[in-house]
Structures are given as C-alpha cells and as structure tokens.
Coordinates of C-alpha atoms in Angstrom, one line a residue:
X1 CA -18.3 -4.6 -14.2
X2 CA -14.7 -4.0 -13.0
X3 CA -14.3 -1.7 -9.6
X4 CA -11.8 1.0 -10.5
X5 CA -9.9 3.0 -7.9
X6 CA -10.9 7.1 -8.5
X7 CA -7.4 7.7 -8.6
X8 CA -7.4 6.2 -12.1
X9 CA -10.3 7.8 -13.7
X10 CA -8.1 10.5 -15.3
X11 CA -5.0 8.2 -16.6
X12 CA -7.8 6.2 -17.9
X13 CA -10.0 9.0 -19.5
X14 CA -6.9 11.0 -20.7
X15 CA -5.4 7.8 -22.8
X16 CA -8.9 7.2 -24.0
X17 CA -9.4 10.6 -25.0
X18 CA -5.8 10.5 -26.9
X19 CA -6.7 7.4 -28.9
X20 CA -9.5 8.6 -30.0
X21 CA -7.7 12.3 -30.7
X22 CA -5.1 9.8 -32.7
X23 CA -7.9 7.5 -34.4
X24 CA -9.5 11.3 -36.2
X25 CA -6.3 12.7 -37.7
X26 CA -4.1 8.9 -37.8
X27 CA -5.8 6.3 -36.9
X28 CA -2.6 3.8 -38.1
X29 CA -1.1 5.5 -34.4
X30 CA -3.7 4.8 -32.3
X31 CA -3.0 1.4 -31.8
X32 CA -0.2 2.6 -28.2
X33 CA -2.6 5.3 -26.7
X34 CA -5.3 2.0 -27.1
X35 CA -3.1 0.0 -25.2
X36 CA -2.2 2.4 -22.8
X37 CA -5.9 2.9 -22.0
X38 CA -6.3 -0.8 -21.2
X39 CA -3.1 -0.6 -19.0
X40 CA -4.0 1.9 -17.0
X41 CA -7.7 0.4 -16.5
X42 CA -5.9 -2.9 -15.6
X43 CA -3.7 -1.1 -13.3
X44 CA -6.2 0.8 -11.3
X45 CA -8.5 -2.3 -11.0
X46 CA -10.0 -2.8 -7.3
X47 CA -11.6 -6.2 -7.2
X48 CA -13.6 -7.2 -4.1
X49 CA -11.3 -9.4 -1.7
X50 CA -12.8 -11.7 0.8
X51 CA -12.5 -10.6 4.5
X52 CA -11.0 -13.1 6.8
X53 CA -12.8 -14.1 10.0
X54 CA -11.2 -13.8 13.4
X55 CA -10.6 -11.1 15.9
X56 CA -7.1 -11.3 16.0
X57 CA -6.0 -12.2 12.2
X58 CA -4.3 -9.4 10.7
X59 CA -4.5 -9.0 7.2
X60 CA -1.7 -7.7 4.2
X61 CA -2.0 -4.3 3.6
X62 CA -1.5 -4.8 -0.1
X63 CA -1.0 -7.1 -2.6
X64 CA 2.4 -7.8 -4.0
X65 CA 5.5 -10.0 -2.7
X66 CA 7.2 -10.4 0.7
X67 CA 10.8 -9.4 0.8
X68 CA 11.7 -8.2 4.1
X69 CA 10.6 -9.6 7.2
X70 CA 12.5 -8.2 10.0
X71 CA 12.7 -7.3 14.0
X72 CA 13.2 -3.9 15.3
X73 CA 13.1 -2.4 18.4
X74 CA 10.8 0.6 17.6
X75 CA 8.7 1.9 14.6
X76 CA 10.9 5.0 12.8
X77 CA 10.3 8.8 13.3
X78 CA 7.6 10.1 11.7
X79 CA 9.2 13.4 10.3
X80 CA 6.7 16.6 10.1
X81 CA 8.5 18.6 7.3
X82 CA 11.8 18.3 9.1
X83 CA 10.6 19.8 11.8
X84 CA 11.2 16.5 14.5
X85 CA 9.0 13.6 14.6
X86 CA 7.5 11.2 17.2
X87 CA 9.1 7.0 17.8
X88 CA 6.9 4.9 19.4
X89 CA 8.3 2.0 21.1
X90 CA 7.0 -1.5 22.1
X91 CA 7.1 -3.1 25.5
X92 CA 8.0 -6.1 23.0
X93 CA 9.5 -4.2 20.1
X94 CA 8.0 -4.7 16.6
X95 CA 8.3 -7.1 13.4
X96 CA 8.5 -5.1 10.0
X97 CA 7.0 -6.5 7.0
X98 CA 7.4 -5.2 3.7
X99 CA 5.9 -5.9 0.9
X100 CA 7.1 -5.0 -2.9
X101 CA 4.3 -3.9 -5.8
X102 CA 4.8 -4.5 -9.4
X103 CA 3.4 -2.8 -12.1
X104 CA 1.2 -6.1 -12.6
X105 CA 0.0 -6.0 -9.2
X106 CA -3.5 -4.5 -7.6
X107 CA -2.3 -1.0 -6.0
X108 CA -5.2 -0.3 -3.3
X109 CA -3.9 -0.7 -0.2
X110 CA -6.4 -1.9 3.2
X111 CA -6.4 -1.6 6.6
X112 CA -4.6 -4.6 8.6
X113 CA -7.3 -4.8 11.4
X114 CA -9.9 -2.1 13.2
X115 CA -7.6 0.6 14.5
X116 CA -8.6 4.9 15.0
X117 CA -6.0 6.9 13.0
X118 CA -3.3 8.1 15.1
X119 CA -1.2 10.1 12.8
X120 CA -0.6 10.4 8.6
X121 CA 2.4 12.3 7.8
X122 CA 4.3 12.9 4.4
X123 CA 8.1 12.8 3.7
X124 CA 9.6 13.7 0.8
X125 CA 12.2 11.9 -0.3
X126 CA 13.9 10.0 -2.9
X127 CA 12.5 7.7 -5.6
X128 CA 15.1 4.9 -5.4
X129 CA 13.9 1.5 -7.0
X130 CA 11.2 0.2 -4.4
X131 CA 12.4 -3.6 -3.7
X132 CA 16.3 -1.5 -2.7
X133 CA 16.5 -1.7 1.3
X134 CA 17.3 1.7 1.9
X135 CA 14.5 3.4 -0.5
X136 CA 12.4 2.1 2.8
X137 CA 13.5 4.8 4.8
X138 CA 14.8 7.3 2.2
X139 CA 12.3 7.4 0.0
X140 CA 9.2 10.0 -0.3
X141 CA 6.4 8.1 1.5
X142 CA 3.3 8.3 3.5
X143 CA 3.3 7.0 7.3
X144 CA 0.2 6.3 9.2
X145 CA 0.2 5.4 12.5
X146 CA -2.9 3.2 13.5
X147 CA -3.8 2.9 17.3
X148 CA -5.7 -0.9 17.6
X149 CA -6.3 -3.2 20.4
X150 CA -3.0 -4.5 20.3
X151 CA -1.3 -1.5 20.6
X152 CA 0.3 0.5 17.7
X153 CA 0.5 -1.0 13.9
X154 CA 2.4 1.4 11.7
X155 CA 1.7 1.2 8.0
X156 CA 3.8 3.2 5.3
X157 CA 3.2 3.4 1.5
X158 CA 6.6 4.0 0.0
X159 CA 7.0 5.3 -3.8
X160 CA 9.4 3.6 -5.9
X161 CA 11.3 4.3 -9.4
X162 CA 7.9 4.2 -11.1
X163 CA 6.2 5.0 -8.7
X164 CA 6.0 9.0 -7.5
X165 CA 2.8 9.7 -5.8
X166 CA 1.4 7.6 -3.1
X167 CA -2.0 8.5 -1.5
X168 CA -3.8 8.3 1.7
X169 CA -7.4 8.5 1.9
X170 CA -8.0 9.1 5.4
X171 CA -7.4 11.8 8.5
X172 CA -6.2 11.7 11.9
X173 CA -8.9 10.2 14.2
X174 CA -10.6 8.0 11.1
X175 CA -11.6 4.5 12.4
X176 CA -11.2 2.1 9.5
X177 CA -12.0 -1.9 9.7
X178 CA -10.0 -4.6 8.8
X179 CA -9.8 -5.1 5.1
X180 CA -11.1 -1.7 4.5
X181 CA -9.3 0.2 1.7
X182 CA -7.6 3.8 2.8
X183 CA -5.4 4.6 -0.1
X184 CA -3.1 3.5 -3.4
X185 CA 0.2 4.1 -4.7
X186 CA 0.5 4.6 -8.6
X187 CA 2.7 2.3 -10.2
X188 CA 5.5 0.0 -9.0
X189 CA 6.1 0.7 -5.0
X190 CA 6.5 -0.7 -1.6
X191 CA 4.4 -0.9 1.9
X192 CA 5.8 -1.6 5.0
X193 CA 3.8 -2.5 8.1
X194 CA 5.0 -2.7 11.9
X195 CA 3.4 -5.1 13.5
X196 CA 3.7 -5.8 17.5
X197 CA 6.5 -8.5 18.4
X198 CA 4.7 -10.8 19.3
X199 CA 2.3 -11.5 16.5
X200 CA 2.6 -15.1 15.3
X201 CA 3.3 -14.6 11.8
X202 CA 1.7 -16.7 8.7
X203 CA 4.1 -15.4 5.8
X204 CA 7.4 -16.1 4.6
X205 CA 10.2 -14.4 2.4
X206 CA 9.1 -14.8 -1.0
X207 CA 5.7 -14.9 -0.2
X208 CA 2.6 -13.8 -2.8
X209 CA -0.1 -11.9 -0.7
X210 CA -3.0 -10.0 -1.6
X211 CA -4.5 -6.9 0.8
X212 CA -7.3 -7.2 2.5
X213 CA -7.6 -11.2 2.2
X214 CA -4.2 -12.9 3.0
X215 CA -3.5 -13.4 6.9
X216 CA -0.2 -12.1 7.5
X217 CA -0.4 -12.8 11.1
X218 CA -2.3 -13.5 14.4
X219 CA -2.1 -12.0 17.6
X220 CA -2.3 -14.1 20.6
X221 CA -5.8 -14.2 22.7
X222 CA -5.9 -11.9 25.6
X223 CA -7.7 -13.4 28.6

C-alpha cells in the first residue's frame, strides 16, 4: 500500500469524486478527471527512505536536484510580517544548498539531523519560477531555523510557479530526528538549507538527491 502525505487526501478525493460525477452524466469525459486522480496520488506519494547511519551525516531535506551550492557569510533575516527579523551568523559562516523540486519528484520534506526548533516564520512573497536565483529570497516561503549540535542549520521551503502553498508541520521548540518528515510543498518548488561552513560536503551541482536518505554532508568529529 502506498504512504500518502495528508496534505493530498483532498486533491486526491476531490478528482476522484469528479470522475466519478463525470462517469454518471458523461462517462466519454471522465477519462482527465481519472488521470488527474492518479496524478495527484502519484504526487503526494511518501515512500519509506532508509535512514543513514552516523552521528555527524547530514541528510537532504528533500528530494529533487542540486542547483546552487554556495558560501555566505550568514543565514538571511527571518522577516515576522515586516515587522524586522533576526540573522544569525557563524563563527565560520555558512554553505547554502538548494535544491529544485519537479512536479515528478517526492514533495515531503525531512529533517537534516536531530535539532529542537528554533523559529518557523512565514513570508509572503512572490511566485517566481523556483529553479530562478532570486525567487530564493523573494518568493513566499517558510523558514525554520533548527538549533543542533553543530550550531544553527536553517532550512526554507520556497514556493515556485506551480507551486503556491508550502507547509510546515511543526512548532517552535519541536525536536525532530534526522530523516524525520516536518512538512511538504505542493507542486513544483525549491528548499534551501544552511549548513555550517565547515561541513564536508558529499554533493555536487547537478546532483539527484532524495530527503531523508542521501548524505549531503558530514560534519567533522568533535573531540
């Protein structure tokens, strides 16, 4: 039986319940609400992924390609309804990751390693097409801050074209384990994760991941 994300279950039931609306009164139509059904159950899939071993491997945050991998000095405001924000810097700075969804791809996003919930804060925004640069920082987008043994990791789901509703399952001072799943973004979209500087990373541009079960990086042994 196929895991589905509860965020589906009324895409899902609402298509079904068209076709079969369409199949009564013109059954030669119900042939695209069908297919949307099966779409939307393929879309809002959640298969098991296989945990990786290891205190100090991080794991992707969602499944999807690589397509920015870049240093920054701190992780970006997190904007409370235009009403200011907090930056929280690095005594190393931090490497941002982000990776672009498809349509085709497994939407649930996961936890990158054991961390308590600092902060989740929503920003509205624009819904610029998710693999564009700037639709990282200008589009509507969910931000949670994680506090973990290696300091601050700052995950944000970012809405795309598609894309218009990103959601975050859990609350300020949640603990969540690596590989658990804390939210999803419906249809095509983006994540980016800050990761501390000096994380030896295992990806590359171009690179297919999958959340929860890809190692996306290791952080060195502290004696």
């Amino acid at each position: 039986m196929i895991k589905l994300a509860p965020e589906g279950k009324p895409f899902i039931l609402g298509f079904f319940g068209l076709t079969i609306l369409v199949v009564l009164f013109a059954p030669w139509g119900a042939l695209l609400p069908f297919a949307l059904t099966l779409f939307m159950a393929y879309f809002f899939r959640d298969p098991e992924r296989r945990i990786p071993e290891g205190e100090n491997v991080l794991v992707s945050p969602a499944d999807g390609k690589v397509i920015l991998i870049s240093p920054t000095p701190s992780i970006p405001p997190l904007l409370r309804g235009g009403e200011g924000g907090v930056s929280e810097s690095g005594e190393g700075g931090f490497i941002e990751v982000s990776i672009f969804m498809s349509p085709l791809d497994v939407h649930v996003n996961r936890a990158p390693c054991e961390g308590t919930v600092e902060e989740v804060v929503h920003t509205s925004g624009r819904f610029l097409s998710a693999f564009k640069h700037e639709a990282s920082l200008q589009n509507e987008n969910i931000a949670m801050l994680l506090t973990t043994r290696y300091g601050k990791i700052l995950i944000r789901q970012v809405a795309g074209f598609l894309a218009r509703r990103a959601v975050c399952r859990v609350k300020i001072g949640d603990s969540l384990q690596k590989g658990e799943r804390y939210g999803i973004i419906k249809f095509s979209s983006r994540l980016d994760i800050y990761l501390p500087k000096e994380v030896n990373l295992r990806v590359k541009l171009g690179d297919r991941v999958k959340a929860g079960e890809t190692v996306i990086g290791e952080m060195p042994s502290r004696n």
